[in-house]
Coordinates of C-alpha atoms in Angstrom, one line a residue:
Chain A
M1 CA 7.7 -6.6 -33.4
P2 CA 11.0 -7.5 -34.9
Q3 CA 14.1 -6.3 -33.0
I4 CA 15.5 -2.9 -34.1
S5 CA 18.6 -3.6 -36.2
P6 CA 21.5 -1.2 -36.4
A7 CA 20.3 -0.2 -39.8
D8 CA 16.7 0.5 -38.4
Q9 CA 18.2 2.4 -35.5
Q10 CA 20.1 4.6 -37.9
E11 CA 17.1 5.2 -40.0
L12 CA 14.9 6.1 -37.1
Q13 CA 17.5 8.4 -35.7
Q14 CA 17.8 10.2 -39.0
K15 CA 14.1 10.5 -39.2
A16 CA 14.0 12.0 -35.7
Q17 CA 16.8 14.5 -36.5
K18 CA 14.9 15.6 -39.6
L19 CA 11.7 16.1 -37.6
R20 CA 13.6 18.0 -34.9
R21 CA 14.7 20.4 -37.6
D22 CA 11.1 20.7 -38.8
I23 CA 10.1 21.4 -35.2
L24 CA 12.6 24.2 -34.7
T25 CA 11.9 25.7 -38.1
M26 CA 8.1 25.8 -37.7
I27 CA 8.3 27.3 -34.2
H28 CA 10.8 29.8 -35.4
R29 CA 8.6 30.8 -38.2
A30 CA 5.5 30.9 -36.0
G31 CA 7.3 33.1 -33.5
S32 CA 5.9 31.2 -30.6
G33 CA 5.4 27.6 -29.5
H34 CA 6.9 24.9 -27.3
P35 CA 10.2 23.6 -28.4
G36 CA 11.4 22.0 -25.2
G37 CA 8.7 19.4 -24.8
S38 CA 8.4 18.8 -28.5
L39 CA 12.1 17.8 -28.7
S40 CA 11.7 15.6 -25.6
V41 CA 8.7 13.7 -27.0
I42 CA 9.7 13.3 -30.7
D43 CA 11.6 10.0 -30.4
M44 CA 8.5 8.3 -28.9
L45 CA 6.4 9.6 -31.7
V46 CA 8.9 8.4 -34.3
L47 CA 8.9 4.9 -32.8
L48 CA 5.1 4.8 -32.8
Y49 CA 4.3 6.4 -36.2
Y50 CA 7.1 4.7 -38.2
R51 CA 7.3 1.3 -36.6
V52 CA 4.5 0.4 -34.2
M53 CA 1.1 1.9 -35.0
R54 CA -1.2 0.5 -37.7
I55 CA -2.1 3.6 -39.6
D56 CA -3.0 4.4 -43.2
P57 CA -2.8 8.2 -43.8
A58 CA -4.4 7.8 -47.2
S59 CA -7.6 6.2 -45.8
F60 CA -7.7 8.3 -42.6
P61 CA -10.1 8.2 -40.6
G62 CA -10.8 4.7 -41.9
K63 CA -11.1 1.8 -39.5
P64 CA -9.4 -0.2 -38.2
R65 CA -6.6 2.0 -37.1
D66 CA -4.4 2.6 -34.0
R67 CA -4.9 6.0 -32.4
L68 CA -2.7 8.4 -30.5
V69 CA -3.8 11.1 -28.2
L70 CA -1.2 13.7 -27.4
S71 CA -2.4 14.7 -24.0
K72 CA 0.5 17.1 -23.5
G73 CA -1.0 19.1 -26.4
H74 CA 1.5 21.9 -26.3
A75 CA 4.1 19.5 -27.8
C76 CA 2.0 19.5 -31.0
P77 CA 4.9 20.8 -33.3
A78 CA 6.4 17.3 -32.8
L79 CA 3.1 15.6 -33.8
Y80 CA 2.6 18.0 -36.7
A81 CA 6.0 17.2 -38.0
V82 CA 5.3 13.5 -37.9
L83 CA 1.9 13.7 -39.4
A84 CA 3.2 15.8 -42.3
D85 CA 6.1 13.5 -42.9
R86 CA 3.7 10.5 -42.8
G87 CA 1.5 12.2 -45.4
F88 CA -1.6 13.1 -43.4
F89 CA -1.3 16.6 -44.8
P90 CA 1.0 18.6 -47.0
A91 CA 4.3 19.6 -45.5
A92 CA 3.5 23.2 -46.5
Y93 CA 1.0 23.3 -43.6
L94 CA 4.0 23.4 -41.2
Q95 CA 4.8 26.9 -42.4
R96 CA 1.4 28.1 -41.2
L97 CA 1.7 26.9 -37.6
R98 CA -0.2 29.2 -35.3
Q99 CA -1.1 31.6 -38.1
M100 CA -4.6 33.0 -38.9
D101 CA -6.9 30.5 -40.6
S102 CA -4.3 27.7 -40.3
P103 CA -5.1 24.0 -40.1
L104 CA -2.3 23.8 -37.5
Q105 CA -3.5 25.4 -34.3
G106 CA -1.4 26.3 -31.3
H107 CA -2.7 23.2 -29.6
P108 CA -4.1 20.1 -31.4
D109 CA -7.6 20.5 -33.0
M110 CA -9.0 17.3 -34.3
R111 CA -11.5 19.2 -36.5
K112 CA -8.8 21.2 -38.3
T113 CA -5.8 18.9 -38.6
P114 CA -6.0 15.5 -40.4
G115 CA -4.5 12.8 -38.3
V116 CA -5.1 14.4 -35.0
E117 CA -7.3 12.0 -33.0
M118 CA -8.3 14.3 -30.1
S119 CA -8.2 18.0 -29.4
T120 CA -6.0 18.6 -26.4
G121 CA -4.2 21.5 -24.8
S122 CA -6.1 21.9 -21.5
L123 CA -3.8 19.5 -19.6
G124 CA -5.1 16.4 -17.9
Q125 CA -7.8 15.5 -20.4
G126 CA -6.2 13.2 -22.9
L127 CA -6.0 10.0 -20.8
S128 CA -9.8 10.0 -20.2
A129 CA -10.4 10.3 -24.0
A130 CA -7.9 7.6 -24.7
N131 CA -9.7 5.4 -22.2
G132 CA -13.0 6.0 -24.1
M133 CA -11.4 5.0 -27.4
A134 CA -10.0 1.9 -25.8
L135 CA -13.4 1.0 -24.4
A136 CA -14.9 1.6 -27.9
A137 CA -12.3 -0.7 -29.5
R138 CA -13.2 -3.4 -27.1
L139 CA -16.9 -2.9 -27.7
D140 CA -16.2 -3.2 -31.4
G141 CA -14.3 -6.4 -30.9
S142 CA -11.4 -4.7 -32.6
L143 CA -7.7 -5.2 -32.2
E144 CA -7.1 -1.5 -32.5
R145 CA -4.7 -0.1 -30.0
V146 CA -4.8 3.3 -28.3
Y147 CA -1.7 5.2 -27.4
V148 CA -1.5 8.3 -25.2
I149 CA 1.4 10.6 -24.3
L150 CA 1.4 12.4 -21.0
G151 CA 3.7 15.1 -19.8
D152 CA 5.2 14.9 -16.4
G153 CA 4.0 18.3 -15.3
E154 CA 0.6 17.3 -16.6
V155 CA 0.2 14.4 -14.1
Q156 CA -0.3 17.0 -11.4
E157 CA -3.8 17.3 -12.8
G158 CA -6.3 15.2 -10.7
Q159 CA -8.2 14.0 -13.8
I160 CA -5.1 12.0 -14.8
W161 CA -5.5 9.9 -11.7
E162 CA -9.2 9.5 -12.1
A163 CA -8.5 8.2 -15.6
A164 CA -5.6 6.0 -14.3
M165 CA -8.1 4.3 -12.0
T166 CA -10.6 3.9 -14.9
A167 CA -8.0 2.3 -17.2
S168 CA -7.0 -0.3 -14.6
H169 CA -10.6 -0.9 -13.4
Y170 CA -11.7 -1.7 -16.9
G171 CA -8.5 -3.7 -17.6
L172 CA -7.7 -1.7 -20.7
G173 CA -4.9 -3.9 -22.1
N174 CA -5.3 -2.2 -25.5
L175 CA -4.2 1.1 -24.0
T176 CA -0.5 2.1 -23.8
A177 CA 0.6 5.4 -22.2
F178 CA 4.0 7.0 -22.4
L179 CA 5.1 9.6 -19.8
D180 CA 7.5 12.1 -21.2
Y181 CA 9.5 12.3 -18.0
N182 CA 11.8 15.3 -18.7
G183 CA 11.5 16.6 -15.1
L184 CA 10.7 20.2 -16.1
Q185 CA 7.5 22.2 -16.1
I186 CA 6.9 25.9 -16.8
D187 CA 7.8 27.2 -13.3
G188 CA 10.9 24.9 -13.0
W189 CA 11.8 21.4 -11.9
C190 CA 8.8 19.3 -11.2
R191 CA 10.3 18.1 -7.9
E192 CA 10.5 21.8 -6.8
V193 CA 7.2 23.0 -8.2
K194 CA 5.2 20.1 -6.8
C195 CA 7.0 16.8 -6.4
H196 CA 5.2 13.9 -8.0
A197 CA 7.8 11.2 -7.2
P198 CA 7.9 8.3 -7.0
M199 CA 6.4 8.2 -10.5
V200 CA 6.8 4.5 -11.2
D201 CA 5.4 3.4 -7.9
K202 CA 2.4 5.7 -8.4
W203 CA 1.4 4.0 -11.6
K204 CA 2.0 0.6 -10.2
A205 CA -0.2 1.4 -7.2
F206 CA -2.9 2.5 -9.6
G207 CA -2.9 -1.0 -11.2
W208 CA -0.9 -0.4 -14.4
E209 CA 1.8 -2.6 -16.0
V210 CA 4.8 -0.2 -15.8
R211 CA 8.3 -0.2 -17.3
E212 CA 10.9 2.5 -17.5
A213 CA 12.8 3.3 -20.7
D214 CA 15.3 5.7 -22.1
G215 CA 13.0 8.0 -24.0
H216 CA 15.6 8.8 -26.6
D217 CA 16.6 5.2 -27.3
F218 CA 14.4 3.3 -29.8
S219 CA 15.4 -0.1 -28.6
S220 CA 14.8 0.7 -25.0
L221 CA 11.4 2.2 -25.8
Q222 CA 10.4 -0.8 -28.0
A223 CA 11.5 -3.3 -25.4
A224 CA 9.4 -1.6 -22.7
L225 CA 6.5 -1.4 -25.1
E226 CA 6.6 -5.1 -25.9
E227 CA 6.8 -5.9 -22.2
V228 CA 3.8 -3.8 -21.1
Q229 CA 1.7 -5.0 -24.1
S230 CA 2.4 -8.6 -23.2
N231 CA 0.1 -8.1 -20.3
T232 CA -3.3 -8.0 -22.1
D233 CA -5.3 -7.4 -18.9
L234 CA -3.8 -4.2 -17.8
P235 CA -3.1 -0.8 -19.3
G236 CA 0.6 -0.2 -19.9
M237 CA 2.7 2.8 -18.8
I238 CA 6.1 3.5 -20.1
V239 CA 7.9 6.0 -17.9
A240 CA 10.2 7.4 -20.6
H241 CA 13.2 9.3 -19.2
T242 CA 13.8 12.2 -21.5
V243 CA 15.7 15.5 -21.7
K244 CA 13.7 18.6 -22.4
G245 CA 15.1 20.3 -25.5
K246 CA 16.9 17.1 -26.5
G247 CA 19.2 17.4 -29.4
V248 CA 19.8 21.2 -29.2
S249 CA 22.6 21.7 -26.7
F250 CA 21.5 25.2 -25.5
M251 CA 17.9 24.1 -25.0
E252 CA 18.6 20.9 -23.1
N253 CA 17.3 20.9 -19.6
Q254 CA 16.6 24.6 -19.9
V255 CA 13.2 25.5 -18.6
D256 CA 13.3 28.8 -20.5
W257 CA 12.8 26.8 -23.7
H258 CA 9.5 25.4 -22.5
G259 CA 7.5 27.9 -24.5
K260 CA 9.8 30.2 -26.4
A261 CA 10.5 30.4 -30.1
P262 CA 14.2 30.5 -31.3
G263 CA 15.4 33.6 -33.0
D264 CA 17.2 33.6 -36.4
E265 CA 20.7 33.0 -34.8
E266 CA 19.4 30.3 -32.4
L267 CA 17.6 28.5 -35.3
A268 CA 20.8 28.4 -37.3
R269 CA 22.8 27.1 -34.3
G270 CA 20.1 24.5 -33.6
L271 CA 19.8 23.3 -37.1
A272 CA 23.6 23.0 -37.3
E273 CA 23.5 20.7 -34.4
L274 CA 20.8 18.6 -35.9
T275 CA 22.6 17.4 -38.9
T276 CA 22.5 13.7 -39.4
Chain B
M1 CA -55.4 12.7 -16.4
A2 CA -52.0 11.1 -16.9
E3 CA -49.9 10.1 -13.9
N4 CA -47.2 12.5 -12.7
V5 CA -43.8 11.3 -13.8
A6 CA -40.3 12.6 -12.9
T7 CA -38.3 13.4 -16.0
R8 CA -35.4 11.4 -14.7
D9 CA -37.6 8.3 -14.5
A10 CA -38.8 8.9 -18.0
Y11 CA -35.1 9.3 -19.1
G12 CA -34.1 6.0 -17.5
K13 CA -36.9 4.2 -19.3
A14 CA -36.3 6.0 -22.6
L15 CA -32.6 5.0 -22.5
V16 CA -33.6 1.3 -22.3
E17 CA -35.8 1.7 -25.4
L18 CA -33.1 3.6 -27.2
G19 CA -30.6 0.8 -26.3
K20 CA -32.8 -1.6 -28.2
S21 CA -33.0 0.4 -31.4
L22 CA -29.5 1.9 -31.4
E23 CA -26.7 -0.5 -30.8
N24 CA -24.1 2.2 -30.5
V25 CA -25.7 4.0 -27.6
V26 CA -23.6 3.6 -24.5
V27 CA -24.3 5.1 -21.0
L28 CA -21.9 6.5 -18.5
D29 CA -22.5 7.5 -14.9
A30 CA -20.5 8.8 -12.0
D31 CA -21.8 6.7 -9.0
L32 CA -25.4 8.1 -9.2
S33 CA -27.0 5.5 -11.4
K34 CA -29.8 4.8 -8.9
S35 CA -30.7 8.5 -8.8
T36 CA -30.2 9.4 -12.5
K37 CA -32.0 6.1 -13.4
T38 CA -29.3 5.0 -15.8
I39 CA -29.3 1.8 -13.7
L40 CA -32.2 0.7 -15.8
F41 CA -29.9 0.7 -18.9
A42 CA -27.1 -0.8 -16.9
E43 CA -29.3 -3.8 -16.0
A44 CA -30.6 -4.2 -19.6
F45 CA -27.2 -3.7 -21.3
P46 CA -24.4 -4.3 -18.8
D47 CA -21.7 -4.4 -21.5
R48 CA -22.7 -0.9 -22.7
F49 CA -22.8 0.8 -19.3
F50 CA -19.7 2.3 -17.7
N51 CA -19.6 3.5 -14.1
L52 CA -16.7 5.9 -13.8
G53 CA -17.1 6.3 -10.0
V54 CA -17.1 9.7 -8.3
A55 CA -15.1 11.2 -11.2
E56 CA -17.2 13.5 -13.3
A57 CA -14.3 15.1 -15.2
D58 CA -13.0 11.6 -16.2
M59 CA -16.5 10.6 -17.2
M60 CA -16.9 13.5 -19.6
G61 CA -13.5 12.8 -21.2
T62 CA -14.2 9.1 -21.5
A63 CA -17.5 9.9 -23.1
A64 CA -15.6 12.1 -25.6
G65 CA -13.3 9.2 -26.5
L66 CA -16.2 6.9 -27.0
A67 CA -17.9 9.4 -29.3
A68 CA -14.6 9.9 -31.2
S69 CA -14.8 6.2 -32.0
G70 CA -18.4 6.3 -33.2
Y71 CA -20.5 5.6 -30.2
I72 CA -23.3 7.7 -28.9
P73 CA -22.6 8.2 -25.2
F74 CA -25.1 9.5 -22.7
A75 CA -23.2 10.7 -19.7
S76 CA -25.3 11.3 -16.6
T77 CA -24.8 12.8 -13.2
F78 CA -26.4 15.6 -11.2
G79 CA -26.5 19.0 -13.0
V80 CA -24.1 20.7 -10.7
F81 CA -21.4 18.2 -11.3
A82 CA -22.0 17.8 -15.0
T83 CA -21.8 21.5 -15.7
G84 CA -19.8 22.9 -12.8
R85 CA -17.3 20.2 -11.7
A86 CA -16.6 19.1 -15.3
F87 CA -17.0 22.4 -17.1
D88 CA -13.5 22.4 -18.6
Q89 CA -13.9 18.9 -19.8
V90 CA -17.3 19.6 -21.4
R91 CA -15.8 22.8 -22.9
N92 CA -12.6 21.4 -24.4
S93 CA -13.2 17.6 -24.9
I94 CA -16.9 17.8 -25.9
A95 CA -18.0 21.2 -27.2
Y96 CA -14.8 22.4 -28.9
T97 CA -14.5 19.0 -30.5
R98 CA -18.2 18.9 -31.5
L99 CA -18.2 15.2 -30.4
N100 CA -21.5 13.4 -30.2
V101 CA -21.8 13.3 -26.4
K102 CA -25.2 13.6 -24.7
I103 CA -24.9 15.1 -21.3
A104 CA -28.1 14.1 -19.5
A105 CA -28.1 15.8 -16.1
T106 CA -30.7 15.2 -13.4
H107 CA -31.4 16.9 -10.1
T108 CA -31.3 20.4 -11.6
G109 CA -32.9 23.4 -10.0
L110 CA -34.4 24.0 -6.6
T111 CA -36.6 20.9 -6.7
V112 CA -33.6 18.8 -5.7
G113 CA -35.0 19.8 -2.3
E114 CA -33.5 18.7 0.9
D115 CA -30.0 18.1 -0.3
G116 CA -29.7 21.9 -0.5
A117 CA -27.7 24.5 -2.3
S118 CA -24.6 22.4 -3.0
H119 CA -26.7 20.1 -5.1
Q120 CA -29.1 22.6 -6.7
A121 CA -27.9 23.6 -10.2
L122 CA -29.2 27.1 -10.9
E123 CA -26.6 28.1 -13.3
D124 CA -26.3 25.0 -15.6
I125 CA -28.3 26.4 -18.5
A126 CA -26.1 29.5 -18.5
L127 CA -22.9 27.5 -18.4
M128 CA -24.0 25.1 -21.2
R129 CA -25.7 27.8 -23.4
V130 CA -22.5 29.9 -23.6
L131 CA -20.5 27.0 -25.2
P132 CA -20.4 27.0 -29.0
H133 CA -21.8 23.9 -30.7
M134 CA -23.8 22.9 -27.5
T135 CA -27.5 22.2 -27.8
V136 CA -29.5 22.8 -24.6
V137 CA -32.8 21.0 -24.1
V138 CA -35.2 21.1 -21.1
P139 CA -38.2 18.8 -21.3
A140 CA -41.4 19.8 -19.6
D141 CA -42.7 16.5 -18.6
G142 CA -42.2 12.7 -18.7
N143 CA -43.6 12.1 -22.2
Q144 CA -41.6 15.0 -23.6
T145 CA -38.5 13.6 -22.0
R146 CA -39.1 10.3 -23.9
Q147 CA -39.4 12.3 -27.1
A148 CA -36.4 14.4 -26.3
V149 CA -34.1 11.4 -25.6
E150 CA -35.0 9.9 -29.0
A151 CA -34.5 13.2 -30.8
V152 CA -31.1 14.1 -29.2
A153 CA -29.9 10.5 -29.9
R154 CA -30.6 11.0 -33.6
F155 CA -29.1 14.5 -33.6
Q156 CA -25.4 14.7 -34.4
G157 CA -23.5 16.8 -31.9
P158 CA -23.1 17.6 -28.2
V159 CA -26.3 18.1 -26.2
Y160 CA -27.1 19.1 -22.7
L161 CA -30.4 17.5 -21.6
R162 CA -31.7 19.0 -18.3
L163 CA -33.8 16.8 -16.1
G164 CA -35.4 17.0 -12.7
R165 CA -35.8 15.0 -9.6
P166 CA -39.5 15.3 -8.6
K167 CA -42.6 14.0 -10.3
V168 CA -44.2 16.6 -12.5
P169 CA -47.6 16.6 -14.2
Q170 CA -48.0 16.0 -17.9
V171 CA -48.5 19.4 -19.5
I172 CA -47.7 18.8 -23.2
P173 CA -50.3 17.0 -25.2
V174 CA -48.9 13.5 -25.8
D175 CA -49.4 13.6 -29.5
M176 CA -47.7 17.0 -29.9
P177 CA -44.6 16.5 -32.1
F178 CA -41.2 17.3 -30.6
E179 CA -38.7 19.0 -32.9
L180 CA -35.4 20.2 -31.6
G181 CA -35.1 24.0 -31.8
R182 CA -38.9 24.5 -32.2
G183 CA -40.9 26.1 -29.5
Q184 CA -44.4 24.7 -28.8
V185 CA -47.4 27.1 -28.6
L186 CA -49.7 25.6 -26.0
R187 CA -52.1 28.5 -25.7
E188 CA -52.8 31.6 -27.7
G189 CA -53.7 35.1 -26.4
N190 CA -53.0 38.6 -27.7
D191 CA -51.9 40.6 -24.7
L192 CA -48.7 38.9 -23.6
T193 CA -46.6 35.8 -24.1
Y194 CA -45.2 33.4 -21.5
V195 CA -42.0 31.7 -22.7
T196 CA -41.1 29.0 -20.2
T197 CA -39.2 25.8 -20.0
G198 CA -39.2 22.7 -17.9
M199 CA -41.6 22.4 -15.0
M200 CA -42.4 26.2 -15.3
T201 CA -44.5 25.5 -18.4
G202 CA -47.2 23.9 -16.3
L203 CA -47.3 26.9 -14.0
A204 CA -47.4 29.2 -17.0
L205 CA -50.5 27.5 -18.3
E206 CA -52.1 28.0 -14.8
A207 CA -51.1 31.7 -14.9
A208 CA -52.5 32.1 -18.3
A209 CA -55.8 30.6 -17.2
A210 CA -55.9 32.9 -14.2
L211 CA -55.3 36.0 -16.4
H212 CA -58.1 34.8 -18.8
T213 CA -60.6 35.2 -15.9
R214 CA -59.5 38.8 -15.7
G215 CA -60.0 39.3 -19.4
I216 CA -56.3 39.2 -20.3
G217 CA -55.2 36.9 -23.1
A218 CA -51.8 35.2 -22.7
S219 CA -50.0 33.0 -25.1
V220 CA -47.9 30.2 -23.7
V221 CA -44.8 28.8 -25.4
N222 CA -43.0 25.8 -24.1
M223 CA -39.4 26.5 -25.1
H224 CA -37.9 23.0 -24.6
T225 CA -34.9 23.9 -26.7
I226 CA -33.0 26.9 -25.2
K227 CA -30.2 26.6 -27.7
P228 CA -30.7 26.9 -30.6
L229 CA -33.5 29.2 -29.6
D230 CA -36.6 29.4 -31.8
E231 CA -36.0 33.0 -32.6
A232 CA -38.6 33.2 -35.4
L233 CA -41.4 32.1 -33.1
L234 CA -40.2 34.3 -30.3
V235 CA -40.1 37.4 -32.5
Q236 CA -43.5 36.6 -34.0
L237 CA -45.2 36.3 -30.6
A238 CA -43.4 39.4 -29.3
R239 CA -44.7 41.4 -32.2
K240 CA -48.1 40.0 -31.8
T241 CA -48.5 40.5 -28.0
G242 CA -46.0 43.2 -27.2
A243 CA -44.9 41.8 -23.8
V244 CA -43.0 38.7 -22.8
V245 CA -42.6 36.9 -19.5
T246 CA -40.0 34.1 -19.2
G247 CA -40.0 31.4 -16.6
E248 CA -37.4 28.9 -15.6
E249 CA -36.2 26.9 -12.6
H250 CA -32.8 28.5 -12.9
S251 CA -31.0 31.8 -12.1
M252 CA -32.5 34.8 -13.6
I253 CA -29.1 35.4 -15.0
G254 CA -28.0 33.7 -18.2
G255 CA -30.7 31.2 -18.7
L256 CA -33.8 31.2 -20.8
G257 CA -34.7 34.7 -19.7
G258 CA -31.3 35.9 -20.8
A259 CA -31.5 34.1 -24.1
V260 CA -34.9 35.6 -24.8
A261 CA -33.8 39.1 -23.8
E262 CA -30.7 38.8 -26.1
V263 CA -32.9 38.1 -29.1
L264 CA -35.7 40.6 -28.4
T265 CA -33.5 43.6 -27.6
A266 CA -32.2 43.4 -31.2
E267 CA -35.2 42.0 -33.1
C268 CA -38.3 43.3 -31.3
P269 CA -37.7 45.4 -28.1
V270 CA -40.7 44.8 -25.9
P271 CA -40.9 44.5 -22.1
V272 CA -39.4 41.2 -21.0
I273 CA -40.0 40.2 -17.3
R274 CA -37.9 37.3 -16.2
V275 CA -39.1 34.9 -13.5
G276 CA -36.4 32.8 -12.0
V277 CA -34.2 32.5 -9.0
K278 CA -32.9 36.0 -8.1
D279 CA -29.1 35.7 -8.1
T280 CA -28.9 33.6 -5.0
F281 CA -28.1 30.0 -4.0
G282 CA -30.9 27.7 -2.9
E283 CA -31.2 25.9 0.4
S284 CA -32.6 22.7 2.0
G285 CA -36.4 22.2 2.1
P286 CA -39.3 20.4 0.5
P287 CA -39.4 21.2 -3.3
E288 CA -42.8 22.8 -3.2
A289 CA -41.9 25.1 -0.2
L290 CA -38.6 26.1 -2.0
L291 CA -40.5 27.0 -5.2
E292 CA -42.9 29.1 -3.1
K293 CA -40.1 30.8 -1.2
Y294 CA -38.0 31.6 -4.3
G295 CA -41.0 32.8 -6.3
L296 CA -41.3 30.0 -8.9
T297 CA -45.1 29.9 -8.8
A298 CA -48.1 30.4 -11.0
R299 CA -48.9 33.4 -8.8
Q300 CA -45.5 35.0 -9.5
L301 CA -46.0 34.4 -13.2
V302 CA -49.3 36.2 -13.0
T303 CA -47.7 39.1 -11.2
A304 CA -44.9 39.2 -13.8
G305 CA -47.6 39.1 -16.5
L306 CA -49.4 42.1 -15.1
E307 CA -46.1 44.0 -14.7
A308 CA -45.2 43.2 -18.3
L309 CA -48.6 44.5 -19.4
E310 CA -48.2 47.7 -17.3
K311 CA -44.8 48.4 -18.9
K312 CA -46.2 47.7 -22.3
T313 CA -49.0 50.2 -21.9
S314 CA -47.1 52.8 -20.0
G315 CA -44.3 52.6 -22.5
L316 CA -46.9 53.5 -25.2
R317 CA -48.1 56.5 -23.1
R318 CA -44.8 57.9 -22.1
Q319 CA -42.9 60.2 -24.4
D320 CA -39.8 60.9 -22.4

């Protein structure tokens, strides 16, 4: 991948700001949803969907294509904003998030939303599915890559570690995971609810190629991505340090904004902060 | 007389045949390949076999991912682990997604034997049947297992295929066609109908023969597909005979008997007597002795048949 130039950087940042506005707007309209984790994960999605992944929305689900599994499915407003902007479905869908008969469910549904590769929402399941896709790509002799985004609360699920063993055992060098390490889960700070530190050492011990990155810095994320993908024998993990609610000052690091919709006044304040 | 064959052995052999004709069939196991007999496929097609270790939840999710990419995964382990341990993964990653995963579970029911209650799945049919999009198939013998494996591989969608540990006699004529969702009438009689699945079908044929000597005519239907249930055949036979007895190596709650009762209460309310395990766990013991103790016998089916007949006739007499 070419280095991210200052112009690229500005373009990606503007895109991320626009999508953050979409996230707030759609959750406000829906009256429920998860803004905190959507805002922490959006920069990773922007890097992947606008710069890294080989995708063709017009021919979806044609092969070959890179795939992304949003294992922390509750952050789907971020994914929906990206998919709409990339043209997988009309932007008008965003106004129907969580409504009756909507193609945009409260958690991702691969049968209802074009571009969603795997239904998720019950935490802990996405990495196994991504492993299956990576095994399939290998069987196909394809160069397709599989990406998966995990939440840090989510890795308290045992299945994640079962799948972590599977990915390294089968040497899934075509699989890259991002951990949205914002440090917060529904009941509070992860370290207080049930501490899962040391995160980096855990993934290393499970046989992964691991790097840390600033989850809101495109150059940092891309550098980490290139480094883990240079090891073609092992799955890659990027522990991305993020801020829950990133970009909206009154939401940042506030656990209350894990799963609460902004009201009219909060939306206006948030949008005002997200001008480019 | 054909040799007795365990449905798990027939499954292992059928997988190898399937592997030759369908290149996109892959097989997953969770450290039980010698018992589930997927080892035969692993030896024939090592590149298409994935051992996930003792991690059933991960196995189901991995199978879902393979299916999402166009493969036809057969995921095997014991019935308790496939449906109990990994229920949420089966629910959310396989049934909800309608992904083309075939869950082939062996060692179901009491006939697991000496391993005891922790390993005897008596609720798996109920757990799988309640999931939308899931097809539930229970072959009666080895030959039918071979047919069922072929049929479910060519069917698009999630399937639960229930298999057993011990050798069972061949009870379905070898040339009888197998069609998903279609019950098989093995014997016709006008007084009552046995609707059974798995190894209970052989016992139902014995029971029907015993009743015949007492002048009672019993139909026997092998209901190899529990979901979708062959409702038309069921209602037709309930109308014709006026009494139904179900039989399954499973809890009396929620399995074939439950499915039959659900249909008949609405469409043709006749007495339905369910033969199954009476809301209890199993225990260690030889399979035959366990079947005897828990009432999964031809004798019990005869008793249930007479009870159904009694209810049918007394129901006709009583006005209150």
